[in-house]
Amino acid sequence: MVQNFNDTILKAIRNEQTTHTPLWFMRQAGRSQPEYREIKKKYSLFEITQQPELCAYVTQLPVEQYNTDAAILYKDIMSPLEGIGVDVEIKSGIGPVIDQPIQSLSDVEKLTPFNPHEAVPYVLDTIKILTTEKLNVPLIGFAGAPFTLASYMIEGGPSKNYNKTKGFMYKDPKAWNLLMTKLSDMTITYLRAQIDAGAKLIQLFDSWVGALNVQDYQAFIQPHMKRIVSEVKATHPVPIIMFGVGASHQMIEWQETGIDVVGLDWRTTIDEARNRGIVQTVQGNLDPAILLAPWDVIEERTRAILDQGLKSNQYIFNLGHGVFPEVQPATLKRVSQFVHDYSAHVKSTQQ
């Protein structure tokens, strides 16, 4: 492990006293960074992830530039799908595209078991490089949660309404349950391998599960999420964060899965989450669009979020979704500095 290791984010999750509020930014590596854009002129996303030294550089870059308290591995939630027999292409301006979407039980039955050491050895090699040679902060490993992965596999790509996915779920519960089981198997194996390689915490991206109401989440999703969390933690007890977009109506169900951190998008305040019964660590939740506003607006909104988060040690500052290309790196650096300085001042007065 690199010397002078900053474990502030792990302390916050454990409800231990910290000198400042830890932060990281979703999609902190990539699209808004000039260095990354130069790399992307030569390589695709998948080509970057398949070169461990280059991928480690991309992952480490925002930690150095913004002084974040965690790194998140640069890769895509679709990265492991080829290992179960799904061909995925990331198309510019569109996102993940699958030419042969899942349509029936027989399609689900064809999905093969996942072996991370055969399917994605480069991901594990990247983690080892980062955690043994590069980083002085914890590395966040991650996986797409089963519903979100299934939505791409059934829709064939991004969707605005997830009608095909929900229709598949309603009309063929047997096929749906098998698909969730196979994706859960993959996720458990994948996360364990990332932790074995050196990841110190995990984020589950259930980005699009907000398309479901609470009743359907409880019936079709929650049992599988509980299994993922319990089976990973049984052998690899590291903190697990859950995040989705427009899914605040499910936050209590998320909490019941056994996760350690509830990630909020910008639609729900931290006070609202606490008032609704969230007792775990909360992560969030500045609207990324505010990063395009004048600094006085950014500072005002960031301070308001911090004032709510700082009512507890169990708080991690983040955006309510990912950094997008128009955001200036200098803005993210300034936000990071403000979060650290302001929270340190508040915490010093509270002691």
PDB file of C-alpha atoms in Angstrom, residues 144-320:
ATOM      1  CA  GLY A 144     -23.912  -2.681 -12.808  1.00  0.00           C
ATOM      2  CA  ALA A 145     -26.830  -4.100 -10.842  1.00  0.00           C
ATOM      3  CA  PRO A 146     -28.952  -6.802 -12.504  1.00  0.00           C
ATOM      4  CA  PHE A 147     -31.955  -4.661 -13.458  1.00  0.00           C
ATOM      5  CA  THR A 148     -29.829  -2.036 -15.172  1.00  0.00           C
ATOM      6  CA  LEU A 149     -27.768  -4.631 -17.034  1.00  0.00           C
ATOM      7  CA  ALA A 150     -30.939  -6.474 -18.014  1.00  0.00           C
ATOM      8  CA  SER A 151     -32.450  -3.278 -19.381  1.00  0.00           C
ATOM      9  CA  TYR A 152     -29.633  -2.961 -21.921  1.00  0.00           C
ATOM     10  CA  MET A 153     -29.730  -6.675 -22.703  1.00  0.00           C
ATOM     11  CA  ILE A 154     -33.485  -6.639 -23.389  1.00  0.00           C
ATOM     12  CA  GLU A 155     -33.881  -3.186 -24.963  1.00  0.00           C
ATOM     13  CA  GLY A 156     -30.743  -3.611 -27.094  1.00  0.00           C
ATOM     14  CA  GLY A 157     -29.414  -0.262 -25.871  1.00  0.00           C
ATOM     15  CA  PRO A 158     -30.407   2.819 -23.886  1.00  0.00           C
ATOM     16  CA  SER A 159     -34.123   3.394 -23.335  1.00  0.00           C
ATOM     17  CA  LYS A 160     -36.335   6.256 -22.200  1.00  0.00           C
ATOM     18  CA  ASN A 161     -39.146   4.157 -20.747  1.00  0.00           C
ATOM     19  CA  TYR A 162     -37.882   0.544 -20.352  1.00  0.00           C
ATOM     20  CA  ASN A 163     -41.169  -0.807 -21.705  1.00  0.00           C
ATOM     21  CA  LYS A 164     -39.592  -3.925 -23.225  1.00  0.00           C
ATOM     22  CA  THR A 165     -37.728  -4.663 -20.011  1.00  0.00           C
ATOM     23  CA  LYS A 166     -40.772  -4.251 -17.793  1.00  0.00           C
ATOM     24  CA  GLY A 167     -42.933  -6.145 -20.267  1.00  0.00           C
ATOM     25  CA  PHE A 168     -40.481  -9.072 -20.201  1.00  0.00           C
ATOM     26  CA  MET A 169     -40.528  -8.985 -16.411  1.00  0.00           C
ATOM     27  CA  TYR A 170     -44.334  -9.023 -16.212  1.00  0.00           C
ATOM     28  CA  LYS A 171     -45.111 -11.569 -18.936  1.00  0.00           C
ATOM     29  CA  ASP A 172     -42.416 -14.160 -18.178  1.00  0.00           C
ATOM     30  CA  PRO A 173     -41.483 -14.143 -14.473  1.00  0.00           C
ATOM     31  CA  LYS A 174     -39.664 -17.466 -14.847  1.00  0.00           C
ATOM     32  CA  ALA A 175     -37.319 -16.120 -17.528  1.00  0.00           C
ATOM     33  CA  TRP A 176     -36.921 -12.850 -15.616  1.00  0.00           C
ATOM     34  CA  ASN A 177     -35.986 -14.615 -12.399  1.00  0.00           C
ATOM     35  CA  LEU A 178     -33.455 -16.782 -14.216  1.00  0.00           C
ATOM     36  CA  LEU A 179     -31.954 -13.691 -15.862  1.00  0.00           C
ATOM     37  CA  MET A 180     -31.709 -11.933 -12.492  1.00  0.00           C
ATOM     38  CA  THR A 181     -30.172 -15.048 -10.946  1.00  0.00           C
ATOM     39  CA  LYS A 182     -27.535 -15.380 -13.676  1.00  0.00           C
ATOM     40  CA  LEU A 183     -26.685 -11.674 -13.551  1.00  0.00           C
ATOM     41  CA  SER A 184     -26.501 -11.862  -9.753  1.00  0.00           C
ATOM     42  CA  ASP A 185     -24.133 -14.837  -9.998  1.00  0.00           C
ATOM     43  CA  MET A 186     -21.939 -12.807 -12.355  1.00  0.00           C
ATOM     44  CA  THR A 187     -22.039  -9.738 -10.127  1.00  0.00           C
ATOM     45  CA  ILE A 188     -21.100 -11.635  -6.974  1.00  0.00           C
ATOM     46  CA  THR A 189     -18.147 -13.308  -8.691  1.00  0.00           C
ATOM     47  CA  TYR A 190     -17.071 -10.058 -10.350  1.00  0.00           C
ATOM     48  CA  LEU A 191     -17.170  -8.016  -7.142  1.00  0.00           C
ATOM     49  CA  ARG A 192     -15.305 -10.647  -5.144  1.00  0.00           C
ATOM     50  CA  ALA A 193     -12.558 -10.671  -7.777  1.00  0.00           C
ATOM     51  CA  GLN A 194     -12.280  -6.864  -7.671  1.00  0.00           C
ATOM     52  CA  ILE A 195     -11.986  -6.932  -3.887  1.00  0.00           C
ATOM     53  CA  ASP A 196      -9.404  -9.719  -4.025  1.00  0.00           C
ATOM     54  CA  ALA A 197      -7.393  -7.556  -6.429  1.00  0.00           C
ATOM     55  CA  GLY A 198      -7.425  -4.621  -4.011  1.00  0.00           C
ATOM     56  CA  ALA A 199     -10.674  -2.630  -4.178  1.00  0.00           C
ATOM     57  CA  LYS A 200     -11.512  -1.284  -0.716  1.00  0.00           C
ATOM     58  CA  LEU A 201     -15.195  -0.532  -1.322  1.00  0.00           C
ATOM     59  CA  ILE A 202     -17.824  -1.220  -3.961  1.00  0.00           C
ATOM     60  CA  GLN A 203     -20.532   0.747  -5.706  1.00  0.00           C
ATOM     61  CA  LEU A 204     -23.508  -0.975  -7.293  1.00  0.00           C
ATOM     62  CA  PHE A 205     -24.873   1.131 -10.127  1.00  0.00           C
ATOM     63  CA  ASP A 206     -28.580   0.398 -10.506  1.00  0.00           C
ATOM     64  CA  SER A 207     -28.797   3.441 -12.708  1.00  0.00           C
ATOM     65  CA  TRP A 208     -32.233   2.842 -14.247  1.00  0.00           C
ATOM     66  CA  VAL A 209     -34.083   0.888 -11.553  1.00  0.00           C
ATOM     67  CA  GLY A 210     -36.038   4.054 -10.715  1.00  0.00           C
ATOM     68  CA  ALA A 211     -38.288   3.055 -13.630  1.00  0.00           C
ATOM     69  CA  LEU A 212     -39.931   0.551 -11.257  1.00  0.00           C
ATOM     70  CA  ASN A 213     -42.410   1.323  -8.501  1.00  0.00           C
ATOM     71  CA  VAL A 214     -41.768   0.092  -4.963  1.00  0.00           C
ATOM     72  CA  GLN A 215     -44.092  -2.902  -5.271  1.00  0.00           C
ATOM     73  CA  ASP A 216     -42.316  -4.200  -8.366  1.00  0.00           C
ATOM     74  CA  TYR A 217     -38.905  -3.491  -6.853  1.00  0.00           C
ATOM     75  CA  GLN A 218     -39.825  -5.568  -3.802  1.00  0.00           C
ATOM     76  CA  ALA A 219     -41.158  -8.438  -5.899  1.00  0.00           C
ATOM     77  CA  PHE A 220     -38.726  -8.609  -8.820  1.00  0.00           C
ATOM     78  CA  ILE A 221     -35.473  -6.946  -7.704  1.00  0.00           C
ATOM     79  CA  GLN A 222     -34.968  -6.727  -3.959  1.00  0.00           C
ATOM     80  CA  PRO A 223     -34.487 -10.476  -3.293  1.00  0.00           C
ATOM     81  CA  HIS A 224     -31.673 -10.582  -5.835  1.00  0.00           C
ATOM     82  CA  MET A 225     -30.035  -7.442  -4.447  1.00  0.00           C
ATOM     83  CA  LYS A 226     -30.185  -8.872  -0.925  1.00  0.00           C
ATOM     84  CA  ARG A 227     -28.473 -12.002  -2.189  1.00  0.00           C
ATOM     85  CA  ILE A 228     -25.704 -10.055  -3.918  1.00  0.00           C
ATOM     86  CA  VAL A 229     -24.981  -7.958  -0.846  1.00  0.00           C
ATOM     87  CA  SER A 230     -25.145 -10.833   1.640  1.00  0.00           C
ATOM     88  CA  GLU A 231     -23.038 -13.247  -0.424  1.00  0.00           C
ATOM     89  CA  VAL A 232     -20.344 -10.672  -1.204  1.00  0.00           C
ATOM     90  CA  LYS A 233     -20.162  -9.542   2.408  1.00  0.00           C
ATOM     91  CA  ALA A 234     -20.082 -13.121   3.711  1.00  0.00           C
ATOM     92  CA  THR A 235     -16.675 -13.649   2.145  1.00  0.00           C
ATOM     93  CA  HIS A 236     -15.460 -10.103   1.379  1.00  0.00           C
ATOM     94  CA  PRO A 237     -16.741  -7.683   4.041  1.00  0.00           C
ATOM     95  CA  VAL A 238     -16.086  -4.302   2.439  1.00  0.00           C
ATOM     96  CA  PRO A 239     -18.544  -1.372   2.319  1.00  0.00           C
ATOM     97  CA  ILE A 240     -21.119  -1.370  -0.480  1.00  0.00           C
ATOM     98  CA  ILE A 241     -22.706   1.770  -1.951  1.00  0.00           C
ATOM     99  CA  MET A 242     -25.955   1.717  -3.941  1.00  0.00           C
ATOM    100  CA  PHE A 243     -26.778   4.378  -6.525  1.00  0.00           C
ATOM    101  CA  GLY A 244     -29.586   4.921  -9.001  1.00  0.00           C
ATOM    102  CA  VAL A 245     -31.203   7.826 -10.822  1.00  0.00           C
ATOM    103  CA  GLY A 246     -34.723   8.948  -9.948  1.00  0.00           C
ATOM    104  CA  ALA A 247     -35.045   6.100  -7.465  1.00  0.00           C
ATOM    105  CA  SER A 248     -35.518   7.888  -4.146  1.00  0.00           C
ATOM    106  CA  HIS A 249     -38.901   6.193  -3.720  1.00  0.00           C
ATOM    107  CA  GLN A 250     -36.964   2.921  -3.263  1.00  0.00           C
ATOM    108  CA  MET A 251     -34.410   4.134  -0.724  1.00  0.00           C
ATOM    109  CA  ILE A 252     -35.877   2.197   2.213  1.00  0.00           C
ATOM    110  CA  GLU A 253     -35.900  -0.982   0.113  1.00  0.00           C
ATOM    111  CA  TRP A 254     -32.259  -0.325  -0.773  1.00  0.00           C
ATOM    112  CA  GLN A 255     -31.397   0.080   2.905  1.00  0.00           C
ATOM    113  CA  GLU A 256     -33.055  -3.266   3.624  1.00  0.00           C
ATOM    114  CA  THR A 257     -30.683  -5.063   1.234  1.00  0.00           C
ATOM    115  CA  GLY A 258     -27.827  -4.625   3.729  1.00  0.00           C
ATOM    116  CA  ILE A 259     -25.825  -1.983   1.870  1.00  0.00           C
ATOM    117  CA  ASP A 260     -23.645   0.461   3.809  1.00  0.00           C
ATOM    118  CA  VAL A 261     -24.185   3.666   1.819  1.00  0.00           C
ATOM    119  CA  VAL A 262     -27.293   5.067   0.135  1.00  0.00           C
ATOM    120  CA  GLY A 263     -26.325   7.186  -2.862  1.00  0.00           C
ATOM    121  CA  LEU A 264     -28.793   9.990  -3.583  1.00  0.00           C
ATOM    122  CA  ASP A 265     -29.311  11.764  -6.855  1.00  0.00           C
ATOM    123  CA  TRP A 266     -30.076  15.517  -6.785  1.00  0.00           C
ATOM    124  CA  ARG A 267     -33.853  15.097  -6.574  1.00  0.00           C
ATOM    125  CA  THR A 268     -33.886  14.202  -2.874  1.00  0.00           C
ATOM    126  CA  THR A 269     -32.207  16.169  -0.099  1.00  0.00           C
ATOM    127  CA  ILE A 270     -30.152  14.538   2.626  1.00  0.00           C
ATOM    128  CA  ASP A 271     -32.595  15.803   5.260  1.00  0.00           C
ATOM    129  CA  GLU A 272     -35.470  14.173   3.369  1.00  0.00           C
ATOM    130  CA  ALA A 273     -33.602  10.881   3.249  1.00  0.00           C
ATOM    131  CA  ARG A 274     -32.871  10.999   6.977  1.00  0.00           C
ATOM    132  CA  ASN A 275     -36.467  11.953   7.766  1.00  0.00           C
ATOM    133  CA  ARG A 276     -37.704   8.992   5.757  1.00  0.00           C
ATOM    134  CA  GLY A 277     -35.624   6.606   7.860  1.00  0.00           C
ATOM    135  CA  ILE A 278     -32.230   6.282   6.187  1.00  0.00           C
ATOM    136  CA  VAL A 279     -29.772   5.514   8.993  1.00  0.00           C
ATOM    137  CA  GLN A 280     -26.755   4.401   6.968  1.00  0.00           C
ATOM    138  CA  THR A 281     -24.106   6.616   5.475  1.00  0.00           C
ATOM    139  CA  VAL A 282     -25.526   8.918   2.792  1.00  0.00           C
ATOM    140  CA  GLN A 283     -23.677   9.923  -0.375  1.00  0.00           C
ATOM    141  CA  GLY A 284     -24.520  12.898  -2.577  1.00  0.00           C
ATOM    142  CA  ASN A 285     -25.789  14.987  -4.120  1.00  0.00           C
ATOM    143  CA  LEU A 286     -25.011  18.203  -6.017  1.00  0.00           C
ATOM    144  CA  ASP A 287     -26.819  18.455  -9.354  1.00  0.00           C
ATOM    145  CA  PRO A 288     -23.995  18.162 -11.941  1.00  0.00           C
ATOM    146  CA  ALA A 289     -25.616  20.905 -14.030  1.00  0.00           C
ATOM    147  CA  ILE A 290     -24.850  23.385 -11.246  1.00  0.00           C
ATOM    148  CA  LEU A 291     -21.175  22.936 -12.103  1.00  0.00           C
ATOM    149  CA  LEU A 292     -21.863  25.136 -15.143  1.00  0.00           C
ATOM    150  CA  ALA A 293     -23.173  27.985 -12.960  1.00  0.00           C
ATOM    151  CA  PRO A 294     -21.142  30.955 -11.635  1.00  0.00           C
ATOM    152  CA  TRP A 295     -18.979  30.115  -8.627  1.00  0.00           C
ATOM    153  CA  ASP A 296     -21.193  31.951  -6.120  1.00  0.00           C
ATOM    154  CA  VAL A 297     -24.105  29.680  -7.110  1.00  0.00           C
ATOM    155  CA  ILE A 298     -21.952  26.552  -6.924  1.00  0.00           C
ATOM    156  CA  GLU A 299     -20.638  27.540  -3.502  1.00  0.00           C
ATOM    157  CA  GLU A 300     -24.100  28.348  -2.152  1.00  0.00           C
ATOM    158  CA  ARG A 301     -25.574  25.028  -3.318  1.00  0.00           C
ATOM    159  CA  THR A 302     -22.564  23.023  -2.134  1.00  0.00           C
ATOM    160  CA  ARG A 303     -22.646  24.660   1.298  1.00  0.00           C
ATOM    161  CA  ALA A 304     -26.372  23.920   1.662  1.00  0.00           C
ATOM    162  CA  ILE A 305     -25.771  20.230   0.924  1.00  0.00           C
ATOM    163  CA  LEU A 306     -22.815  20.088   3.303  1.00  0.00           C
ATOM    164  CA  ASP A 307     -24.826  21.717   6.090  1.00  0.00           C
ATOM    165  CA  GLN A 308     -27.266  18.819   5.871  1.00  0.00           C
ATOM    166  CA  GLY A 309     -24.635  16.118   5.464  1.00  0.00           C
ATOM    167  CA  LEU A 310     -22.494  17.400   8.321  1.00  0.00           C
ATOM    168  CA  LYS A 311     -25.237  16.667  10.834  1.00  0.00           C
ATOM    169  CA  SER A 312     -23.690  13.169  10.888  1.00  0.00           C
ATOM    170  CA  ASN A 313     -20.224  11.659  10.541  1.00  0.00           C
ATOM    171  CA  GLN A 314     -21.799   9.240   8.066  1.00  0.00           C
ATOM    172  CA  TYR A 315     -21.684  11.433   4.999  1.00  0.00           C
ATOM    173  CA  ILE A 316     -19.800  11.407   1.669  1.00  0.00           C
ATOM    174  CA  PHE A 317     -20.015  14.365  -0.709  1.00  0.00           C
ATOM    175  CA  ASN A 318     -20.619  13.545  -4.362  1.00  0.00           C
ATOM    176  CA  LEU A 319     -22.632  14.678  -7.331  1.00  0.00           C
ATOM    177  CA  GLY A 320     -26.195  13.550  -7.875  1.00  0.00           C
TER     178      GLY A 320
END
